mmCIF file of C-alpha atoms in Angstrom:
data_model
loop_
_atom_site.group_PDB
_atom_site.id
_atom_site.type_symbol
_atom_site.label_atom_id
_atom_site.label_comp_id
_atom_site.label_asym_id
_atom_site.label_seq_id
_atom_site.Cartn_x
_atom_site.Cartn_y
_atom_site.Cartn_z
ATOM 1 C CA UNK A 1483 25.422 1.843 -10.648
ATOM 2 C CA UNK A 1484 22.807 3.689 -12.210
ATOM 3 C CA UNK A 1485 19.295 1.842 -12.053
ATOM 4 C CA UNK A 1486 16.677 1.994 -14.627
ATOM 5 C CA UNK A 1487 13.261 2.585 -12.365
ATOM 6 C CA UNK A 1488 11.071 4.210 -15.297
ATOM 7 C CA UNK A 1489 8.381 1.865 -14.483
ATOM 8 C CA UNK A 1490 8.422 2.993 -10.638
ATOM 9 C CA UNK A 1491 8.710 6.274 -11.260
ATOM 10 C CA UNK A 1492 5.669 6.533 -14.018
ATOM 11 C CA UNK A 1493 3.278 4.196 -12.258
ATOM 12 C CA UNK A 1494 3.773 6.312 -8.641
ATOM 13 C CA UNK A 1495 3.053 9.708 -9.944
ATOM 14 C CA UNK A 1496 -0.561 8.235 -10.836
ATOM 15 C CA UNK A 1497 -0.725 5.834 -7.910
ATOM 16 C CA UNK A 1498 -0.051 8.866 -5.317
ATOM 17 C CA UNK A 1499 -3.395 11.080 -6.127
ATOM 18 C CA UNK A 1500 -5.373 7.792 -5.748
ATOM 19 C CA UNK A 1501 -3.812 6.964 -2.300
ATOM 20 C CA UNK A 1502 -4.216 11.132 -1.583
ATOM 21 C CA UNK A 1503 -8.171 10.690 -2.497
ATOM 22 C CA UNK A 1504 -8.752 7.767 -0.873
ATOM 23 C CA UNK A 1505 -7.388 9.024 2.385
ATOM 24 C CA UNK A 1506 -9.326 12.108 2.435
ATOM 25 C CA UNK A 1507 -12.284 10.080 1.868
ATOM 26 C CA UNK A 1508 -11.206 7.837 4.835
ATOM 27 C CA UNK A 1509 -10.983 11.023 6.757
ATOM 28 C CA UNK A 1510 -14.503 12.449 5.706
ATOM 29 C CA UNK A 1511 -16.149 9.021 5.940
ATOM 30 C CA UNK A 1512 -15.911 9.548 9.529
ATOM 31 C CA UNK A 1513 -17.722 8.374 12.653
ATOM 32 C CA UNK A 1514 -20.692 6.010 10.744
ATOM 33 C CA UNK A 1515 -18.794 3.679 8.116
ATOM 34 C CA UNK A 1516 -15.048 2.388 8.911
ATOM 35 C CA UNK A 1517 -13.128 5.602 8.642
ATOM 36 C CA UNK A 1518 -11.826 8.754 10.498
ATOM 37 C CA UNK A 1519 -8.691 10.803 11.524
ATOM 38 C CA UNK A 1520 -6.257 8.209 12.450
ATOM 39 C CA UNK A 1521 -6.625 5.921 9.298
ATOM 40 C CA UNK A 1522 -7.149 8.870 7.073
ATOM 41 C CA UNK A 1523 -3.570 10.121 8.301
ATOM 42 C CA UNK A 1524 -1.749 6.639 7.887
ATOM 43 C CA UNK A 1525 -3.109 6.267 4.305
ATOM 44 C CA UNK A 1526 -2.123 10.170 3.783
ATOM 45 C CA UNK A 1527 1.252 9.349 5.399
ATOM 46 C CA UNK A 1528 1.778 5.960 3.011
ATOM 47 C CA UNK A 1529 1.280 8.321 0.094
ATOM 48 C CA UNK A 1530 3.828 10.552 1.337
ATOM 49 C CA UNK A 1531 5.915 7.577 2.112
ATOM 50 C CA UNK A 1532 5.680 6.410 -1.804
ATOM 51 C CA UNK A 1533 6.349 9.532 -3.173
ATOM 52 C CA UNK A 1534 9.919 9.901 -1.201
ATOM 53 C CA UNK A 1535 10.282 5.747 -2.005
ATOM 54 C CA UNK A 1536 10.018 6.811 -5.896
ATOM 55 C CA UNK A 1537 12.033 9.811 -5.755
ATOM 56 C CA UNK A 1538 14.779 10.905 -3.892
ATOM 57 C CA UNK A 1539 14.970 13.339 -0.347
ATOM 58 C CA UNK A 1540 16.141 16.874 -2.366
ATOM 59 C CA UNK A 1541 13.266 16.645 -5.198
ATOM 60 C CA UNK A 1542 10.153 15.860 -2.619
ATOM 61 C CA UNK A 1543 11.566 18.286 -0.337
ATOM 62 C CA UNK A 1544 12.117 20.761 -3.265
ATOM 63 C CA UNK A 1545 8.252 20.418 -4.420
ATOM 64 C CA UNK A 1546 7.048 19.734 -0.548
ATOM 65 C CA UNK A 1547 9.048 22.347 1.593
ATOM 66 C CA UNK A 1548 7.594 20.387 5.297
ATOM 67 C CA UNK A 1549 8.829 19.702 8.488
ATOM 68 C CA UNK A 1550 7.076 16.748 9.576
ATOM 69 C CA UNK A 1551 7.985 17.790 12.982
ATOM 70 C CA UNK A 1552 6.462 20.655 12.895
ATOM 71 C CA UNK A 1553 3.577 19.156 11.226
ATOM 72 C CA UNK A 1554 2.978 16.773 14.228
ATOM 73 C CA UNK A 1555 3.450 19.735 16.746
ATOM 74 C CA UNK A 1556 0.487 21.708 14.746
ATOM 75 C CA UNK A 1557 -2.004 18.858 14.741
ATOM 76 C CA UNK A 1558 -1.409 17.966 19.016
ATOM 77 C CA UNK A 1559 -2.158 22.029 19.005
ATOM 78 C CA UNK A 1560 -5.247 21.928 16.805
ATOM 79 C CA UNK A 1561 -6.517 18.455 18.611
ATOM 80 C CA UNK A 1562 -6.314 20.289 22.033
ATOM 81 C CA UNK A 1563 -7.671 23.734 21.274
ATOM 82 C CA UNK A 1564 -10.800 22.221 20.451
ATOM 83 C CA UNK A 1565 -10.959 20.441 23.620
ATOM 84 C CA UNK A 1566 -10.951 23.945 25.206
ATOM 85 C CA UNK A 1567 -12.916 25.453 22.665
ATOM 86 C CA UNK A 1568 -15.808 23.604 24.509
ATOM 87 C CA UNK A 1569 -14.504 25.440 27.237
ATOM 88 C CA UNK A 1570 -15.289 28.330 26.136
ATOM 89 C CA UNK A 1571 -19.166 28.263 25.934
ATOM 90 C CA UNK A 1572 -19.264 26.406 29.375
ATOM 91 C CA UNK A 1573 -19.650 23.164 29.019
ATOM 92 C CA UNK A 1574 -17.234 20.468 29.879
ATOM 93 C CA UNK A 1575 -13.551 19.696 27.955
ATOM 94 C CA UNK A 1576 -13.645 17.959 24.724
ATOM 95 C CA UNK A 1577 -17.508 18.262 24.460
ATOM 96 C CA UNK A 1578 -18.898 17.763 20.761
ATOM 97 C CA UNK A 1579 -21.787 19.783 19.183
ATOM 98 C CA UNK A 1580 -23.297 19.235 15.782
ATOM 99 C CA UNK A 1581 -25.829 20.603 13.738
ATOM 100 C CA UNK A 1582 -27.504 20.237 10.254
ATOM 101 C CA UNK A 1583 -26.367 22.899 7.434
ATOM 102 C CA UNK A 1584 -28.069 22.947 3.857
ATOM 103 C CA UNK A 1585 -25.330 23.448 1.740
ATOM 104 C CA UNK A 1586 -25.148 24.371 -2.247
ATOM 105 C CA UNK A 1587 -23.974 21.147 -3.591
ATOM 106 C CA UNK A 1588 -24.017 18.558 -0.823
ATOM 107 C CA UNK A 1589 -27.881 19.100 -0.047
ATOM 108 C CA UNK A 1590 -28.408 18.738 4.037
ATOM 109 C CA UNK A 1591 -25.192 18.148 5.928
ATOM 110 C CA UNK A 1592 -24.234 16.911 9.057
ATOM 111 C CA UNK A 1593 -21.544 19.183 9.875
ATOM 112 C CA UNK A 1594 -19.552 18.362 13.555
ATOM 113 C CA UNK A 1595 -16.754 19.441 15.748
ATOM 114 C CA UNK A 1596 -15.287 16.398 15.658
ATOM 115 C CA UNK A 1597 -13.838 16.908 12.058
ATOM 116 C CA UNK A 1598 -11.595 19.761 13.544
ATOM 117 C CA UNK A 1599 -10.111 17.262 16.029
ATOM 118 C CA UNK A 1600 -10.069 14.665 13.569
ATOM 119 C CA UNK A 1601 -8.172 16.928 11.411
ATOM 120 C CA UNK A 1602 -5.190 17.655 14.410
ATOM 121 C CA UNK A 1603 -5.111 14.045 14.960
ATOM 122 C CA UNK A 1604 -4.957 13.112 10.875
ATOM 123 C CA UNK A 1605 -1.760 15.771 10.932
ATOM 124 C CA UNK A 1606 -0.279 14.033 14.371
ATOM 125 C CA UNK A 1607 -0.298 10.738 12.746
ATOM 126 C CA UNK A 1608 0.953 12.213 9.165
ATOM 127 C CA UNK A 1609 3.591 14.111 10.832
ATOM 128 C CA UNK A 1610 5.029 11.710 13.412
ATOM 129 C CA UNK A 1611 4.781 8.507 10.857
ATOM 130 C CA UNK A 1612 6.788 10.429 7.998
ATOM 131 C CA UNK A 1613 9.355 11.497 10.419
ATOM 132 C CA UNK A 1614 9.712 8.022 11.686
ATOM 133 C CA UNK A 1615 9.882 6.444 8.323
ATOM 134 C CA UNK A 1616 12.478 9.188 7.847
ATOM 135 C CA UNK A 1617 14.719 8.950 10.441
ATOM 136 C CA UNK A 1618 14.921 4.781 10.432
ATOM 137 C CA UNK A 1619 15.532 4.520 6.310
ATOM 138 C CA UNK A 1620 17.587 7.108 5.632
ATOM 139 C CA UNK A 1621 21.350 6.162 4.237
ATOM 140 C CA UNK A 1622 22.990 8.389 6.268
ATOM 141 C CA UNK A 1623 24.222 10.202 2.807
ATOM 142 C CA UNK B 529 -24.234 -24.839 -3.840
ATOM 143 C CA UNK B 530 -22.268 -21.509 -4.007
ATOM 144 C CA UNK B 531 -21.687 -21.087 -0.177
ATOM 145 C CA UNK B 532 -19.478 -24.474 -0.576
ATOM 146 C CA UNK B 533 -17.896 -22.993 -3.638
ATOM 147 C CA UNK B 534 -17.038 -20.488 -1.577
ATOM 148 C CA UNK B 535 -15.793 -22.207 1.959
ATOM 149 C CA UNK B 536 -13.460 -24.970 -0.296
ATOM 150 C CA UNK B 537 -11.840 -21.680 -2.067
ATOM 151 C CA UNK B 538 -11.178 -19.922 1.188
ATOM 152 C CA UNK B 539 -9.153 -23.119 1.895
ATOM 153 C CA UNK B 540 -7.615 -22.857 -0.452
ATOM 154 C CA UNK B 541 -6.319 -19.546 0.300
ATOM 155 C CA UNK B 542 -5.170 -20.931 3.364
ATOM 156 C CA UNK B 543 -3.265 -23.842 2.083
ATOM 157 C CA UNK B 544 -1.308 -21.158 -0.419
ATOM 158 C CA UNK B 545 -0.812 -18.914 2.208
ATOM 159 C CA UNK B 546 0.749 -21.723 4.462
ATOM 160 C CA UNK B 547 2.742 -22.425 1.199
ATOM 161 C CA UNK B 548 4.115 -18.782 1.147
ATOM 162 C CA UNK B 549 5.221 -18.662 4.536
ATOM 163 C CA UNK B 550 7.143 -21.674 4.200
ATOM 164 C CA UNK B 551 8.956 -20.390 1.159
ATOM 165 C CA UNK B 552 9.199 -16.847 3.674
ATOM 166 C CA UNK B 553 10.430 -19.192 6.758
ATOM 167 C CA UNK B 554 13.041 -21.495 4.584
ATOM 168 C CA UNK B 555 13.935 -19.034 1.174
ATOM 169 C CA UNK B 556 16.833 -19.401 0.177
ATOM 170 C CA UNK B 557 17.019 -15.785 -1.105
ATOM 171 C CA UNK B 558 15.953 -12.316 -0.038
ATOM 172 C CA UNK B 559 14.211 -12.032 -3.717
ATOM 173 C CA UNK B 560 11.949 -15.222 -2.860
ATOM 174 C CA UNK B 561 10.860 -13.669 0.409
ATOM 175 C CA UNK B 562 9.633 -10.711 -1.010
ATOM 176 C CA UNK B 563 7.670 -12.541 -3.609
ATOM 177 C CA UNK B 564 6.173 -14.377 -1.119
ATOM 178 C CA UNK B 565 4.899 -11.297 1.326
ATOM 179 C CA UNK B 566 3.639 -10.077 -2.080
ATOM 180 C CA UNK B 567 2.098 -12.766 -2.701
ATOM 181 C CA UNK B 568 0.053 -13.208 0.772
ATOM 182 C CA UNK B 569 -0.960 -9.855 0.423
ATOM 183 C CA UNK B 570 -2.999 -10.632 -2.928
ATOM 184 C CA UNK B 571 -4.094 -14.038 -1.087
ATOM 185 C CA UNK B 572 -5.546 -12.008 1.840
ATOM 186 C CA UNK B 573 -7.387 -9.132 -0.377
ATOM 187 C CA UNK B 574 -8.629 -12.217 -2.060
ATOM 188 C CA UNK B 575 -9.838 -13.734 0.951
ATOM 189 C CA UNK B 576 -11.091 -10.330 2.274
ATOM 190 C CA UNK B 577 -13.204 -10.333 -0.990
ATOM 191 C CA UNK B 578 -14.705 -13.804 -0.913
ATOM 192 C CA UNK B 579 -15.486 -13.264 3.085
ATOM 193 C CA UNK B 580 -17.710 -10.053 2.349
ATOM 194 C CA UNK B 581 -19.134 -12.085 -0.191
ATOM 195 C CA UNK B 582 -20.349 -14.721 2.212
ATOM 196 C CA UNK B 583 -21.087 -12.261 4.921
ATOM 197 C CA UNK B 584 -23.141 -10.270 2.513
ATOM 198 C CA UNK B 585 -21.903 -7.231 3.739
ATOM 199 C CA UNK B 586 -19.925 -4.402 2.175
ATOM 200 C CA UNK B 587 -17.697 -3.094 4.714
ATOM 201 C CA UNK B 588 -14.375 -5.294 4.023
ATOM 202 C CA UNK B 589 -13.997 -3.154 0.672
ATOM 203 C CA UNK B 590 -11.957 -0.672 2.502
ATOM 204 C CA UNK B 591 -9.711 -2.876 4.044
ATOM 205 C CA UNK B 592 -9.152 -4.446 0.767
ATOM 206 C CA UNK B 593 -8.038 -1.208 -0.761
ATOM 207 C CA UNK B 594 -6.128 -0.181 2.209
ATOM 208 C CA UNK B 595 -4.404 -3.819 2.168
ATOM 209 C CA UNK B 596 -3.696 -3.237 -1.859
ATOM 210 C CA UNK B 597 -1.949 0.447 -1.191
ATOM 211 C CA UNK B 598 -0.058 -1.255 1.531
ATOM 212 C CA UNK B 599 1.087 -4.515 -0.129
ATOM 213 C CA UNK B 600 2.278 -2.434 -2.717
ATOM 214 C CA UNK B 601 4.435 -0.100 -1.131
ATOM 215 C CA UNK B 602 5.832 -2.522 1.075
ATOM 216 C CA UNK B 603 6.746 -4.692 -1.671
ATOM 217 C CA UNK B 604 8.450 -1.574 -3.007
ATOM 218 C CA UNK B 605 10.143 -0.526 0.031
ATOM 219 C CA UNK B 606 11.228 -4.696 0.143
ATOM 220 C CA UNK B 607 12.936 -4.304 -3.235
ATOM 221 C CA UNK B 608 14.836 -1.110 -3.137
ATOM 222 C CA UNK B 609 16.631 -2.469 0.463
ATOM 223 C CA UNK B 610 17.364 -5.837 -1.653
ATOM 224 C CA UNK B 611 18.378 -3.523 -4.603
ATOM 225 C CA UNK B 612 20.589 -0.529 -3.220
ATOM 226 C CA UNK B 613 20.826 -0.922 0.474
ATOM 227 C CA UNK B 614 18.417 1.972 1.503
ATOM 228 C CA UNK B 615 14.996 2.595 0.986
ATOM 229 C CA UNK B 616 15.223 6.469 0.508
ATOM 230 C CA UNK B 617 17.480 7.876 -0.876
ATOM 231 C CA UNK B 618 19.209 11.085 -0.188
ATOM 232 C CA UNK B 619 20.237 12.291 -3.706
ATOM 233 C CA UNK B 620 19.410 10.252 -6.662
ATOM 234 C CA UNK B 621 22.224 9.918 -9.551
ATOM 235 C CA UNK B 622 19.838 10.426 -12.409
#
């Protein structure tokens, strides 16, 4: 039976770059307001998750070519070589720096570490959520 | 004056939540329960709203749009099981 989901279809193709911004301000909002990697990744993941609820598996994987698996594996990898980036310049695992930059548009910025571990864990939780979501909803088609 | 408003319509949020789990708990059909989860979802973002306005605070606002983003696609997800039998589908026919 072939079902009319126009409405779906139209409203999630606006609704999914308002979910993507809001989760990468999540993720940049960081460690002051309510915020960070691991929420930044679930609302990342939940757009995902509506764009293969409005659509079907062969057009998102057409226009997204991903292994989610793979995607998970990267961000443990990034996560941890930071911890031994500390390492590195002698000073104990998983050991944060930060500094102030003055950048062009942003005026003075705290930039951190952190952000590049936040990033491996925003891809962990993307990765390993989609390919749950995947695996337990799929028709078996 | 306002802070009573406010405490007598938060209970009332809570009596028409109570009334949406009921009709989740007893439902008759799958159709009614997924109304009703919708519907507790817009009953908490409203509570979430009136809360930060007691408080006087503004961090609830992103848990209200994170609770909007994930009402929705729930309720989504809900209807397409109730609809077809799967939520994603592998090929679509259209």
């Amino acid at each position: 039976m072939k079902i009319n989901d126009v409405i779906l279809r139209t409203i999630s193709r606006i609704v999914v770059f308002i979910i993507l911004t809001f989760g990468v301000y999540l993720f940049l909002s960081g460690h002051n307001t309510p915020g960070g990697g691991f929420i930044g990744g679930l609302v990342l993941a939940s757009a995902i998750i509506l764009l293969y609820l409005s659509t079907d598996l062969e057009t998102v994987q057409k226009s997204l070519p991903l292994d989610f698996k793979y995607v998970a594996a990267l961000g443990v990898f990034l996560a941890t070589s930071t911890g031994f980036g500390s390492i590195i310049f002698g000073v104990p695992f998983m050991s944060q720096t930060f500094a102030y930059f003055d950048l062009p548009i942003f005026g003075v910025t705290e930039l951190t570490t952190v952000t590049i571990f936040e990033a491996g864990v925003a891809l962990t939780v993307v990765g390993v959520l989609v390919t749950i979501i995947f695996s337990i909803s799929e028709d078996g088609g | 004056m306002i802070d009573k408003i406010l405490l007598v319509s938060l209970t009332l949020f809570v009596i028409s939540i109570a009334i949406a789990l009921f009709r989740i708990i007893k439902g008759p059909s799958m159709p009614d329960r997924a109304v009703a989860l919708d519907m507790i979802g817009v009953n908490l973002i409203s509570m979430i709203a009136i809360i930060s306005i007691v408080l006087k605070t503004k961090a609830f606002l992103e848990a209200i749009l994170i609770l909007g983003i994930l009402a929705f696609i729930s309720t989504i997800a809900i209807s397409r099981y109730i609809e077809r039998g799967a939520i994603i589908e592998h090929k679509s026919d259209n």
